[in-house]
mmCIF file with all atom_site columns, C-alpha atoms in Angstrom:
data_model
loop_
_atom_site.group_PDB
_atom_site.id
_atom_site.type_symbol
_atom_site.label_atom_id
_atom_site.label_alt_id
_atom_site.label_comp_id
_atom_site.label_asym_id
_atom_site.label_entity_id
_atom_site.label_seq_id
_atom_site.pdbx_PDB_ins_code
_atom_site.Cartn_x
_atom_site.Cartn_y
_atom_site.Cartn_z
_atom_site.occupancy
_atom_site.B_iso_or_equiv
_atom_site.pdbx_formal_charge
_atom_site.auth_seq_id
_atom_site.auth_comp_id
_atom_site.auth_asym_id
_atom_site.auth_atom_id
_atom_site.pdbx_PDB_model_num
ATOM 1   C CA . UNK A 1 1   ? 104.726 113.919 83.059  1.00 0.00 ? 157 UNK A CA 1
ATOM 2   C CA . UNK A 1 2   ? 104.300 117.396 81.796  1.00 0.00 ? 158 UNK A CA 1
ATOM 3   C CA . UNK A 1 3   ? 106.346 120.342 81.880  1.00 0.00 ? 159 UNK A CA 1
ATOM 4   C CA . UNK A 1 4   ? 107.297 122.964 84.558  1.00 0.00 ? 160 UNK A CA 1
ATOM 5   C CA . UNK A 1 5   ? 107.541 122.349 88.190  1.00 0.00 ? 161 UNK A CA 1
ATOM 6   C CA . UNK A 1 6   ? 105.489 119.754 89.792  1.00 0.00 ? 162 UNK A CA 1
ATOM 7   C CA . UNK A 1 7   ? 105.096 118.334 93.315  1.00 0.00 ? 163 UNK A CA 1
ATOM 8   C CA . UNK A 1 8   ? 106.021 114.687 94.089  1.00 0.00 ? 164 UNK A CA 1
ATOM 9   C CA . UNK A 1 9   ? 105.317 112.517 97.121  1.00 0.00 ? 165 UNK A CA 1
ATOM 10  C CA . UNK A 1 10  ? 106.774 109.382 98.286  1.00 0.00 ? 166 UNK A CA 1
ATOM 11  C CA . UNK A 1 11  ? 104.298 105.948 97.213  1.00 0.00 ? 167 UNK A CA 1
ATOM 12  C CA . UNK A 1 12  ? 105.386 104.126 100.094 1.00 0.00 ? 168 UNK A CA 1
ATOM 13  C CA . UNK A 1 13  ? 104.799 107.192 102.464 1.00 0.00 ? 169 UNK A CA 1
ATOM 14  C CA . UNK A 1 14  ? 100.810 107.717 101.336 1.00 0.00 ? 170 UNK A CA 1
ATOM 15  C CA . UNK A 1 15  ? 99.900  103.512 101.508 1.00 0.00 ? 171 UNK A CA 1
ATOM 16  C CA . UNK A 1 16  ? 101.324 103.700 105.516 1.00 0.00 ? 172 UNK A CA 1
ATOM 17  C CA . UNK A 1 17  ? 99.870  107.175 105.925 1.00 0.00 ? 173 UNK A CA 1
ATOM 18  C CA . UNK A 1 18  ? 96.649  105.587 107.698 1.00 0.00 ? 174 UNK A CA 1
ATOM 19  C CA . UNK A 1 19  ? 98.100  102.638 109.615 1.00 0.00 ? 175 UNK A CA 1
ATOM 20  C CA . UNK A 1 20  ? 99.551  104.190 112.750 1.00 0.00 ? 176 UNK A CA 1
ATOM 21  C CA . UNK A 1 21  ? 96.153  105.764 112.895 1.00 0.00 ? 177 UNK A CA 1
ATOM 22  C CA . UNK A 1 22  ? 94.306  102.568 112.234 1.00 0.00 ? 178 UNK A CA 1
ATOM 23  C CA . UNK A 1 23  ? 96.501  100.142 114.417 1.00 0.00 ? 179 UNK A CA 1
ATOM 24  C CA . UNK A 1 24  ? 96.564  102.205 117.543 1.00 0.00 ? 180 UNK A CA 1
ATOM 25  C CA . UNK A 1 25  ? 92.358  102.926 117.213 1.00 0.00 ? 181 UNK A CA 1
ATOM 26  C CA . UNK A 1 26  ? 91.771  99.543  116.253 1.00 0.00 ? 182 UNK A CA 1
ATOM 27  C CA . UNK A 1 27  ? 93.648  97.931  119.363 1.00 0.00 ? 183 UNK A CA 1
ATOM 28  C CA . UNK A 1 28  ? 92.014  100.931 121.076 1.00 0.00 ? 184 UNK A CA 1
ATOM 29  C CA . UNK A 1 29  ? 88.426  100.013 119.868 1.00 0.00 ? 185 UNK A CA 1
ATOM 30  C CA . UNK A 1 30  ? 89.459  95.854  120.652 1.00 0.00 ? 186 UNK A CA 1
ATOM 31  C CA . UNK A 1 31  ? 89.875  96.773  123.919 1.00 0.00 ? 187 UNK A CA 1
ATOM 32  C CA . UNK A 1 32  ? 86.590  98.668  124.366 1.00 0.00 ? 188 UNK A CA 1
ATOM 33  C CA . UNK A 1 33  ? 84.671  95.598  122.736 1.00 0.00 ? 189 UNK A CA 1
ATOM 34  C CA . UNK A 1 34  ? 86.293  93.123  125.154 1.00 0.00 ? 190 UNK A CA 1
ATOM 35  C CA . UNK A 1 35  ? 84.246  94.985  128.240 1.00 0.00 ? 191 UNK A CA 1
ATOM 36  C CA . UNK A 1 36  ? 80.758  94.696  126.132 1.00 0.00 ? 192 UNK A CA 1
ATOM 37  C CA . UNK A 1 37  ? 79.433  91.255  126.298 1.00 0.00 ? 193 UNK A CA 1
ATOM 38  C CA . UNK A 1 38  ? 78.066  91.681  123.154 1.00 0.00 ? 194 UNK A CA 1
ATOM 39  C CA . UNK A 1 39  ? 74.884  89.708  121.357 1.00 0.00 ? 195 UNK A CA 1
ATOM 40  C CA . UNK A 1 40  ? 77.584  86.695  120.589 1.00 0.00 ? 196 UNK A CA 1
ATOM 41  C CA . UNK A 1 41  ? 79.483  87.279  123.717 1.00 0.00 ? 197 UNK A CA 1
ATOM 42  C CA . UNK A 1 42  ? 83.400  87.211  124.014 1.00 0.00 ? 198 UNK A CA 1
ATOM 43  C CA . UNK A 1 43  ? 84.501  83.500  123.203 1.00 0.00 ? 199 UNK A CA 1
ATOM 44  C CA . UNK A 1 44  ? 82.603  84.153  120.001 1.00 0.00 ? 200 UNK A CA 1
ATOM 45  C CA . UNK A 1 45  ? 83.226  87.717  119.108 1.00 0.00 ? 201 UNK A CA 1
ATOM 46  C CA . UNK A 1 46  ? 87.398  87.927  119.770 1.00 0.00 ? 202 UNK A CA 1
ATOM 47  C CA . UNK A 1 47  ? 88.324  84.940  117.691 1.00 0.00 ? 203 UNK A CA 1
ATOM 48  C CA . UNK A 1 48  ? 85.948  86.201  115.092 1.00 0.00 ? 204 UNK A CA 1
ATOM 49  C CA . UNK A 1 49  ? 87.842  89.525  115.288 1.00 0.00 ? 205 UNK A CA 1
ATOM 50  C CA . UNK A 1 50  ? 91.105  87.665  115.406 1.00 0.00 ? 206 UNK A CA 1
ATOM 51  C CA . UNK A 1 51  ? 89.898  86.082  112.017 1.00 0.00 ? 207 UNK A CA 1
ATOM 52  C CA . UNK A 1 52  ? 88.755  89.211  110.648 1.00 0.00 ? 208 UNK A CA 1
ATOM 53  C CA . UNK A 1 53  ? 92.260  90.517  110.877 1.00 0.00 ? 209 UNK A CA 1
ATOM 54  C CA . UNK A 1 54  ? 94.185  88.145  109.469 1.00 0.00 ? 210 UNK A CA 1
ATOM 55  C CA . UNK A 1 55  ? 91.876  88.452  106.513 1.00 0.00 ? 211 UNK A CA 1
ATOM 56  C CA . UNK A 1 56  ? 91.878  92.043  106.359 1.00 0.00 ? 212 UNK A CA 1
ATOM 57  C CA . UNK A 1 57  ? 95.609  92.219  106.685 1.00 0.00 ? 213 UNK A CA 1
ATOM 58  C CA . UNK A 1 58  ? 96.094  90.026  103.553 1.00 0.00 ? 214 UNK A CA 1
ATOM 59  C CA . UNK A 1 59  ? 93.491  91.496  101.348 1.00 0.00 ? 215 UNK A CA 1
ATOM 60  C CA . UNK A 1 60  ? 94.716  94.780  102.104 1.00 0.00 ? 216 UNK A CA 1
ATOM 61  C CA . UNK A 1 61  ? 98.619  93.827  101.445 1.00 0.00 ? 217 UNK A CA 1
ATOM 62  C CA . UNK A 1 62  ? 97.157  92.124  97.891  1.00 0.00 ? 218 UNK A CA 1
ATOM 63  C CA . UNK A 1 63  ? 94.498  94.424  96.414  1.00 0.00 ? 219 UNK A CA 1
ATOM 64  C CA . UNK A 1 64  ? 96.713  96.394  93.588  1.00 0.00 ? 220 UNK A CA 1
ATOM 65  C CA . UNK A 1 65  ? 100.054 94.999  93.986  1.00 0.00 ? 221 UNK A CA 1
ATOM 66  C CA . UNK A 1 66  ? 99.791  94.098  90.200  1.00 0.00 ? 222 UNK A CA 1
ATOM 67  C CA . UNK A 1 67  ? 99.463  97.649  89.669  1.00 0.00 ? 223 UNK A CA 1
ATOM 68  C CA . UNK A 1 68  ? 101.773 99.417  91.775  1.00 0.00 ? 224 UNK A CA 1
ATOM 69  C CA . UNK A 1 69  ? 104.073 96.780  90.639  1.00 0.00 ? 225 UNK A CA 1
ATOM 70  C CA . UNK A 1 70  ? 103.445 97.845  86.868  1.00 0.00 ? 226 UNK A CA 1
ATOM 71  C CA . UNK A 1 71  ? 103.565 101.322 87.657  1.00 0.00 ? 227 UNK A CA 1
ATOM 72  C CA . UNK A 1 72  ? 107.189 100.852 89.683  1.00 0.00 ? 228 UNK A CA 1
ATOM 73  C CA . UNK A 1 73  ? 108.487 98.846  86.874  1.00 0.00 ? 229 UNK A CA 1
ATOM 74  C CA . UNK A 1 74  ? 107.585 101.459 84.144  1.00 0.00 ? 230 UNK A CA 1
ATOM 75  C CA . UNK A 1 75  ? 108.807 104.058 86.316  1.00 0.00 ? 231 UNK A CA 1
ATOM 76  C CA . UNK A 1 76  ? 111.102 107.028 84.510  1.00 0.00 ? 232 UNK A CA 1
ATOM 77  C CA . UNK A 1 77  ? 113.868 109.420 86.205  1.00 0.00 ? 233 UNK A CA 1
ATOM 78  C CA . UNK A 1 78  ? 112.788 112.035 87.810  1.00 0.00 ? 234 UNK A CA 1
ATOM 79  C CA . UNK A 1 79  ? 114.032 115.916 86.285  1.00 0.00 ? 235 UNK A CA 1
ATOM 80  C CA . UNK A 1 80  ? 115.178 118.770 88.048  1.00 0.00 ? 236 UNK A CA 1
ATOM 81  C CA . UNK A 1 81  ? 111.936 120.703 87.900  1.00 0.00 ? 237 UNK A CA 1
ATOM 82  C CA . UNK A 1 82  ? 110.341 119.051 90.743  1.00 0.00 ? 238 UNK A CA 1
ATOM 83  C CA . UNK A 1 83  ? 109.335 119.743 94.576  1.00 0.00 ? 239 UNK A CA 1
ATOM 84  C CA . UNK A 1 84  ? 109.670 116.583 96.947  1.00 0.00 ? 240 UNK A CA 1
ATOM 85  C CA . UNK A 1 85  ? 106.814 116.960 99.309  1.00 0.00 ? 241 UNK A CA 1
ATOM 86  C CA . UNK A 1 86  ? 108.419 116.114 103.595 1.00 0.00 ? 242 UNK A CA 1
ATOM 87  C CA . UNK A 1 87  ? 107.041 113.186 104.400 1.00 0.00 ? 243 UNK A CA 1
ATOM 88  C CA . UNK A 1 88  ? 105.096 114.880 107.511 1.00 0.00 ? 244 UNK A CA 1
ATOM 89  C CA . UNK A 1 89  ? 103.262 117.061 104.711 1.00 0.00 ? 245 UNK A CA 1
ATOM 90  C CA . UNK A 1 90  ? 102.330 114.066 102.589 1.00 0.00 ? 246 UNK A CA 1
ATOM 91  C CA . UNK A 1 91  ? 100.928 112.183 105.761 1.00 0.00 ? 247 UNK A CA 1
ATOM 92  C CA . UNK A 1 92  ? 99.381  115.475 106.952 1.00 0.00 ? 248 UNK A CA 1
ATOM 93  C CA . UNK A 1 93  ? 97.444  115.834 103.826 1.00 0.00 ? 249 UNK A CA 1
ATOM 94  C CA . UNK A 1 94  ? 96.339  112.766 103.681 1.00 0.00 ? 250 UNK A CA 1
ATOM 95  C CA . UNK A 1 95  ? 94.846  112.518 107.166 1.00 0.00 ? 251 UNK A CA 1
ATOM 96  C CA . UNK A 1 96  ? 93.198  115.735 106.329 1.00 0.00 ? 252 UNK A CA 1
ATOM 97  C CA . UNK A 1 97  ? 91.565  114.625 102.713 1.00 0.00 ? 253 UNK A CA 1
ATOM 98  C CA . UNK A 1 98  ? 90.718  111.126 104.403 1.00 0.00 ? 254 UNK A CA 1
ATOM 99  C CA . UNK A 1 99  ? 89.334  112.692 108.208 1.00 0.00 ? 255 UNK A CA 1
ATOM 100 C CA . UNK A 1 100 ? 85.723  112.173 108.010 1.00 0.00 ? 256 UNK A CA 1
ATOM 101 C CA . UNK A 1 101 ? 86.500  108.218 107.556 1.00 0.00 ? 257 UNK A CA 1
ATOM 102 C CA . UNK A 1 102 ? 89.147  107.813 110.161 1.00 0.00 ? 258 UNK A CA 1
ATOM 103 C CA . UNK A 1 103 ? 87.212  109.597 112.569 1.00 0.00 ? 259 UNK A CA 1
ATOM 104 C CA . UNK A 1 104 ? 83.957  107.583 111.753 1.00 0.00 ? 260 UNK A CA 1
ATOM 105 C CA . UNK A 1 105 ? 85.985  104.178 111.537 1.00 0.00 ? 261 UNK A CA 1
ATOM 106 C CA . UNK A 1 106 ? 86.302  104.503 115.105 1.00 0.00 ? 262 UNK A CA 1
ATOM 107 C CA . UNK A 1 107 ? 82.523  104.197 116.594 1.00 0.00 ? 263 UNK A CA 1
ATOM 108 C CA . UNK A 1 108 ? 81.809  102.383 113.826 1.00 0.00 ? 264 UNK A CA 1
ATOM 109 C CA . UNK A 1 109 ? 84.173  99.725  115.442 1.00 0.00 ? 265 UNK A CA 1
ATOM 110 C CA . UNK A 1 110 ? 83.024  100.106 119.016 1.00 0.00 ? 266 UNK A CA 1
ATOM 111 C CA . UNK A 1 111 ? 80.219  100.134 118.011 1.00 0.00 ? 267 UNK A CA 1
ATOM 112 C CA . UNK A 1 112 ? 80.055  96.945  115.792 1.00 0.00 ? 268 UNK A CA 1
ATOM 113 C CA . UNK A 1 113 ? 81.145  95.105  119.731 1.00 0.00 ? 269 UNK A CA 1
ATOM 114 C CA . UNK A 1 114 ? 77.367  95.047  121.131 1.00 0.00 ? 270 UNK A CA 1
ATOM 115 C CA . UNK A 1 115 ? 77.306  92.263  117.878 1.00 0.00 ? 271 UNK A CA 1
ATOM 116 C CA . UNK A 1 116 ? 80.404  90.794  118.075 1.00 0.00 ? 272 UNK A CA 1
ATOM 117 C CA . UNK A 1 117 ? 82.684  92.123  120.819 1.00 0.00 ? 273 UNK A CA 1
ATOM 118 C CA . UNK A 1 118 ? 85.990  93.342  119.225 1.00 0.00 ? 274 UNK A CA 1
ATOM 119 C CA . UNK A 1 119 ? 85.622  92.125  116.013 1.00 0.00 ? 275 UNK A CA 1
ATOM 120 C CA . UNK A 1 120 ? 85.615  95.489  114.403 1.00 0.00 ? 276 UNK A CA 1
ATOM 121 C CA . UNK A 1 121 ? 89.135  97.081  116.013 1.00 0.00 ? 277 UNK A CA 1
ATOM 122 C CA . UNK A 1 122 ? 90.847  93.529  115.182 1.00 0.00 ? 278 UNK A CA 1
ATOM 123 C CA . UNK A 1 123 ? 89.690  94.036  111.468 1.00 0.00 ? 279 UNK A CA 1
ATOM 124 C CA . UNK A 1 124 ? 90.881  97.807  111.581 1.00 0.00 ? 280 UNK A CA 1
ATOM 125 C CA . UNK A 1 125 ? 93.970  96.634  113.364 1.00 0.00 ? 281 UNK A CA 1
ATOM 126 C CA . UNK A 1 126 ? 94.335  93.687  110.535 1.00 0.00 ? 282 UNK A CA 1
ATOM 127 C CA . UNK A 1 127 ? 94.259  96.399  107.626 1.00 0.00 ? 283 UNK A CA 1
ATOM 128 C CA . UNK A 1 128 ? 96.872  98.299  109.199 1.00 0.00 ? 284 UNK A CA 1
ATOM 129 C CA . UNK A 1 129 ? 99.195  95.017  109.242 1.00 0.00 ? 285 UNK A CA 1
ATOM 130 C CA . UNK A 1 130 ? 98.414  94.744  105.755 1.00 0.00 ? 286 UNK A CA 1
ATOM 131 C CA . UNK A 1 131 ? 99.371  98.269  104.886 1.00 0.00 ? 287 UNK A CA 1
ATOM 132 C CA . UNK A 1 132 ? 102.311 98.218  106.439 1.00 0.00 ? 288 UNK A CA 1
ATOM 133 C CA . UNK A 1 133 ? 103.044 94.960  104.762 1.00 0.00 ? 289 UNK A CA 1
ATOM 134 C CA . UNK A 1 134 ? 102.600 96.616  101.211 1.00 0.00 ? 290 UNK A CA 1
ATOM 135 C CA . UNK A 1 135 ? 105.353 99.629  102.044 1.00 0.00 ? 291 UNK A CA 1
ATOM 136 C CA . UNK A 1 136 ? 107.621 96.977  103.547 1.00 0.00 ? 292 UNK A CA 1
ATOM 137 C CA . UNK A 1 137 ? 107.233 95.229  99.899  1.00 0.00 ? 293 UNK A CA 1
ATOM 138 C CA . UNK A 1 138 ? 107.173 98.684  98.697  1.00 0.00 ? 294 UNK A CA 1
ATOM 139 C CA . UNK A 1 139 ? 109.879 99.918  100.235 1.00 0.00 ? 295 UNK A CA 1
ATOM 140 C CA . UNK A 1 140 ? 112.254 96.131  99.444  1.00 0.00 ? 296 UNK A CA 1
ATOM 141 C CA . UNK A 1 141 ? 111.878 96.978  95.680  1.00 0.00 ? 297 UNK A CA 1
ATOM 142 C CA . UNK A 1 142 ? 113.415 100.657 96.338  1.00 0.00 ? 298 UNK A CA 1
ATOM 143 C CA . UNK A 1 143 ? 116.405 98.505  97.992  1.00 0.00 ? 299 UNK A CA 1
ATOM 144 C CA . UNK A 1 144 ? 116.563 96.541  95.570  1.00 0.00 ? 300 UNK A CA 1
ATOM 145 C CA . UNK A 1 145 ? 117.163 98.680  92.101  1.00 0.00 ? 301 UNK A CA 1
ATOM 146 C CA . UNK A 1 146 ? 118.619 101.856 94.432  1.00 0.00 ? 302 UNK A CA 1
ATOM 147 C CA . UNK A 1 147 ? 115.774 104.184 94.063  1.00 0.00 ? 303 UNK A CA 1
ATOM 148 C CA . UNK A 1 148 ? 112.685 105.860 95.866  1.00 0.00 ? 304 UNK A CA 1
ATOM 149 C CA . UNK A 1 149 ? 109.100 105.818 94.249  1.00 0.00 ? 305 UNK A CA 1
ATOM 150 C CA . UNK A 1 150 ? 107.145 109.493 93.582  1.00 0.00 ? 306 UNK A CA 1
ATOM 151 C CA . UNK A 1 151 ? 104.498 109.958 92.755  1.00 0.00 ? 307 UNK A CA 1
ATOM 152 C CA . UNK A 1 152 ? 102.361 113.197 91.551  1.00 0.00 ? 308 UNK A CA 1
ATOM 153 C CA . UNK A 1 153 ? 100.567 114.859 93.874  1.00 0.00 ? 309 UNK A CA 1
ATOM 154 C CA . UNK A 1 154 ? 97.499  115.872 92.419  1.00 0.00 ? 310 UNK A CA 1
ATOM 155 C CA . UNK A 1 155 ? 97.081  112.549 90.642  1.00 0.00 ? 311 UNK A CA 1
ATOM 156 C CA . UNK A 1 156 ? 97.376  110.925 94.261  1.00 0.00 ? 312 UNK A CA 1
ATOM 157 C CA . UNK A 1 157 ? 94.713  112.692 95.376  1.00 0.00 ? 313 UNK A CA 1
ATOM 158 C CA . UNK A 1 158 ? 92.305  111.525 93.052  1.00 0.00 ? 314 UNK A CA 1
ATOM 159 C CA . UNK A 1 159 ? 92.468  108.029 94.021  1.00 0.00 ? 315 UNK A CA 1
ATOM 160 C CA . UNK A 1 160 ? 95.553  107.101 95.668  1.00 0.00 ? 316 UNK A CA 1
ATOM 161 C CA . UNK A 1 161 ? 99.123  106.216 94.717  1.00 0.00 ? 317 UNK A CA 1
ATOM 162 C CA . UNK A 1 162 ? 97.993  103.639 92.221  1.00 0.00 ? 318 UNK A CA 1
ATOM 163 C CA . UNK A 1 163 ? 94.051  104.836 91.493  1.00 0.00 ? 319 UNK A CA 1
ATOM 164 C CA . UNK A 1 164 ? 93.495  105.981 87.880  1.00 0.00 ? 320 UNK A CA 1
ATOM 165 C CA . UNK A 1 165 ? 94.546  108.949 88.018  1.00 0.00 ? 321 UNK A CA 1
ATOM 166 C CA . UNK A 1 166 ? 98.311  107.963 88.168  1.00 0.00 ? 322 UNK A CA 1
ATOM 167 C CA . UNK A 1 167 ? 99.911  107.588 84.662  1.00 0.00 ? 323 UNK A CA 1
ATOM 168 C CA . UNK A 1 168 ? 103.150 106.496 86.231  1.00 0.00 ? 324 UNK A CA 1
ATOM 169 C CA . UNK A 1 169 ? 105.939 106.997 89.046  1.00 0.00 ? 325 UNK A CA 1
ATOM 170 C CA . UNK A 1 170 ? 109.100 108.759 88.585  1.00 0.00 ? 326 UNK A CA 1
ATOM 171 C CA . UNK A 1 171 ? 112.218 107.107 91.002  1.00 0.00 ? 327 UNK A CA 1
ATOM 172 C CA . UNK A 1 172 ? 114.607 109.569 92.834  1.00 0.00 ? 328 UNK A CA 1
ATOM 173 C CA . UNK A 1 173 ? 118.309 108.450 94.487  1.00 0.00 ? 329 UNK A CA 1
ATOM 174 C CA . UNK A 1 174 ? 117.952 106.833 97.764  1.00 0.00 ? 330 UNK A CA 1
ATOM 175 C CA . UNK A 1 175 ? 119.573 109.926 99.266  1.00 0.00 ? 331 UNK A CA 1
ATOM 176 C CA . UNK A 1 176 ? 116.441 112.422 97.767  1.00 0.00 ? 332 UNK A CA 1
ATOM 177 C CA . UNK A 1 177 ? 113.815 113.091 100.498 1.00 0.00 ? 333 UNK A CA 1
ATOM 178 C CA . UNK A 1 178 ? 113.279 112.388 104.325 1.00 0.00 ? 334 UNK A CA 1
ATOM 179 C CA . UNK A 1 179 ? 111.694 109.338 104.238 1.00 0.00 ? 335 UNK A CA 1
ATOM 180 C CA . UNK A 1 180 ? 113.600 105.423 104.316 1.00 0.00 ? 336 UNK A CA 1
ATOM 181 C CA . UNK A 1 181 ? 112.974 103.102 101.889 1.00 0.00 ? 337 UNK A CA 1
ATOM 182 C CA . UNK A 1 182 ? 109.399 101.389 102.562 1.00 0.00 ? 338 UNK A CA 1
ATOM 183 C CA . UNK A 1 183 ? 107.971 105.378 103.823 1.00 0.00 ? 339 UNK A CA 1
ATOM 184 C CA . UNK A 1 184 ? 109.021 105.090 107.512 1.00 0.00 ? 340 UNK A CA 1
ATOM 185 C CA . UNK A 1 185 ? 111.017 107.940 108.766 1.00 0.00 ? 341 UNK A CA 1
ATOM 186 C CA . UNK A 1 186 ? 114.467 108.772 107.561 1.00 0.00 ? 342 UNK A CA 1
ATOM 187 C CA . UNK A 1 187 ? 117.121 110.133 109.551 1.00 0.00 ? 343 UNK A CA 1
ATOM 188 C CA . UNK A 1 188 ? 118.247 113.216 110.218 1.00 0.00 ? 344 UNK A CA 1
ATOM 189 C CA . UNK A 1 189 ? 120.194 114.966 107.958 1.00 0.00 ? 345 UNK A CA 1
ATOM 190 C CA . UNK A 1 190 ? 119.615 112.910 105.002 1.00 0.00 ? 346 UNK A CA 1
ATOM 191 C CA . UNK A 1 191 ? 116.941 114.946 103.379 1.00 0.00 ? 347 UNK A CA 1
ATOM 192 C CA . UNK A 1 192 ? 119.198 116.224 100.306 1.00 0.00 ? 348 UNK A CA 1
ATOM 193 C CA . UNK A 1 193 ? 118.149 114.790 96.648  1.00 0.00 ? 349 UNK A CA 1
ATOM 194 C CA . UNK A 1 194 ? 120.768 112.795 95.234  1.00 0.00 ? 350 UNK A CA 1
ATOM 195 C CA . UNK A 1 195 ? 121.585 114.035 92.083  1.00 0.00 ? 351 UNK A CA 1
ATOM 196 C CA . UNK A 1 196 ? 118.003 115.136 90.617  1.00 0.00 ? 352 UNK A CA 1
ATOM 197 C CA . UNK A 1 197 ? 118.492 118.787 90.772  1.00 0.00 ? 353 UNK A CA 1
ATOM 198 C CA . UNK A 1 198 ? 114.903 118.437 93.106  1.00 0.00 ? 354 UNK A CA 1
ATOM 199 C CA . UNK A 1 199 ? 113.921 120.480 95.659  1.00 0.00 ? 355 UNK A CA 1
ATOM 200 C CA . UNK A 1 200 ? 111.531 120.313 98.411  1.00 0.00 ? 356 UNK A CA 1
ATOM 201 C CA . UNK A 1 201 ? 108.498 121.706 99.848  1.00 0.00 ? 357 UNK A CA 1
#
């Protein structure tokens, strides 16, 4: 992994990082669709949507489990000279990298109603179902074998937590960071590393 100080970020934390956004736009985006009528009309376009998002939800929660599942299973211990990026940070730098296609997701999907009324917030809706699936899956293996998933942050950002640009995951104590298990917010207080000499930023 290199020498010297280097930043790490939770895995879990940066595959939810778009959900809430995507979930709560999506329904948002549904429930614009519903009140356009649409070139299919309503009975057509909302179970389409409905089917779109079960889809959506599944491929998303499949597409590069076998990796992140190779890359958790090779993981190494993480050394003292590391930073443990706050899980706001990681999810606030995310957003930011990724803004131009959340933003455009969202008129994309009204806009996909005058076709098929719905259809496109159910499928955004969907994907965040499956995204919160995979850090729930995630977030069951850290349970499991007692340990958090990092990742480095400039090989995140080319690509994601499992893109190409990853070599491999370093694991933490359960007690390092602010986020649970799975990405979702830890509680107060418990934001201390557990016996990895880490700090955070």
């Amino acid at each position: 992994m290199g020498r010297g100080a280097y930043a790490l970020a939770r895995v879990a934390v940066i595959v939810r990082a778009p959900a809430g956004w995507l979930w709560w736009s999506g329904l948002l985006a549904a429930g614009i669709g519903v009140l356009v009528p649409g070139l299919t009309g309503r009975g057509i376009g909302v179970p389409a949507g409905v089917a779109l998002g079960i889809v959506a939800a599944f491929v998303v929660f499949a597409v590069r489990r076998r990796r992140y599942a190779a890359l958790a299973d090779e993981a190494s211990r993480a050394g003292k000279a590391v930073i443990l990026q706050d899980r706001a940070v990681t999810l606030r730098l995310w957003r930011r990298a990724h803004r131009w296609w959340l933003l455009l997701a969202f008129p994309a999907a009204v806009g996909s109603s005058f076709v098929l009324p719905a259809a496109g917030g159910l499928l955004m809706a969907g994907a965040a179902l499956g995204l919160w699936g995979k850090a729930l899956w995630l977030g069951r293996w850290e349970r499991e074998r007692d340990a958090l998933l990092w990742v480095r942050t400039e090989a995140a950002g080319r690509g994601g937590a499992a893109g190409k640009a990853v070599r491999g995951y370093v694991t933490t104590g359960t007690a390092a960071g602010d986020a649970a298990p799975g990405g979702a917010r830890g509680r107060r207080g418990a934001a201390r590393p557990a016996g990895t000499g880490a700090g955070r930023r």
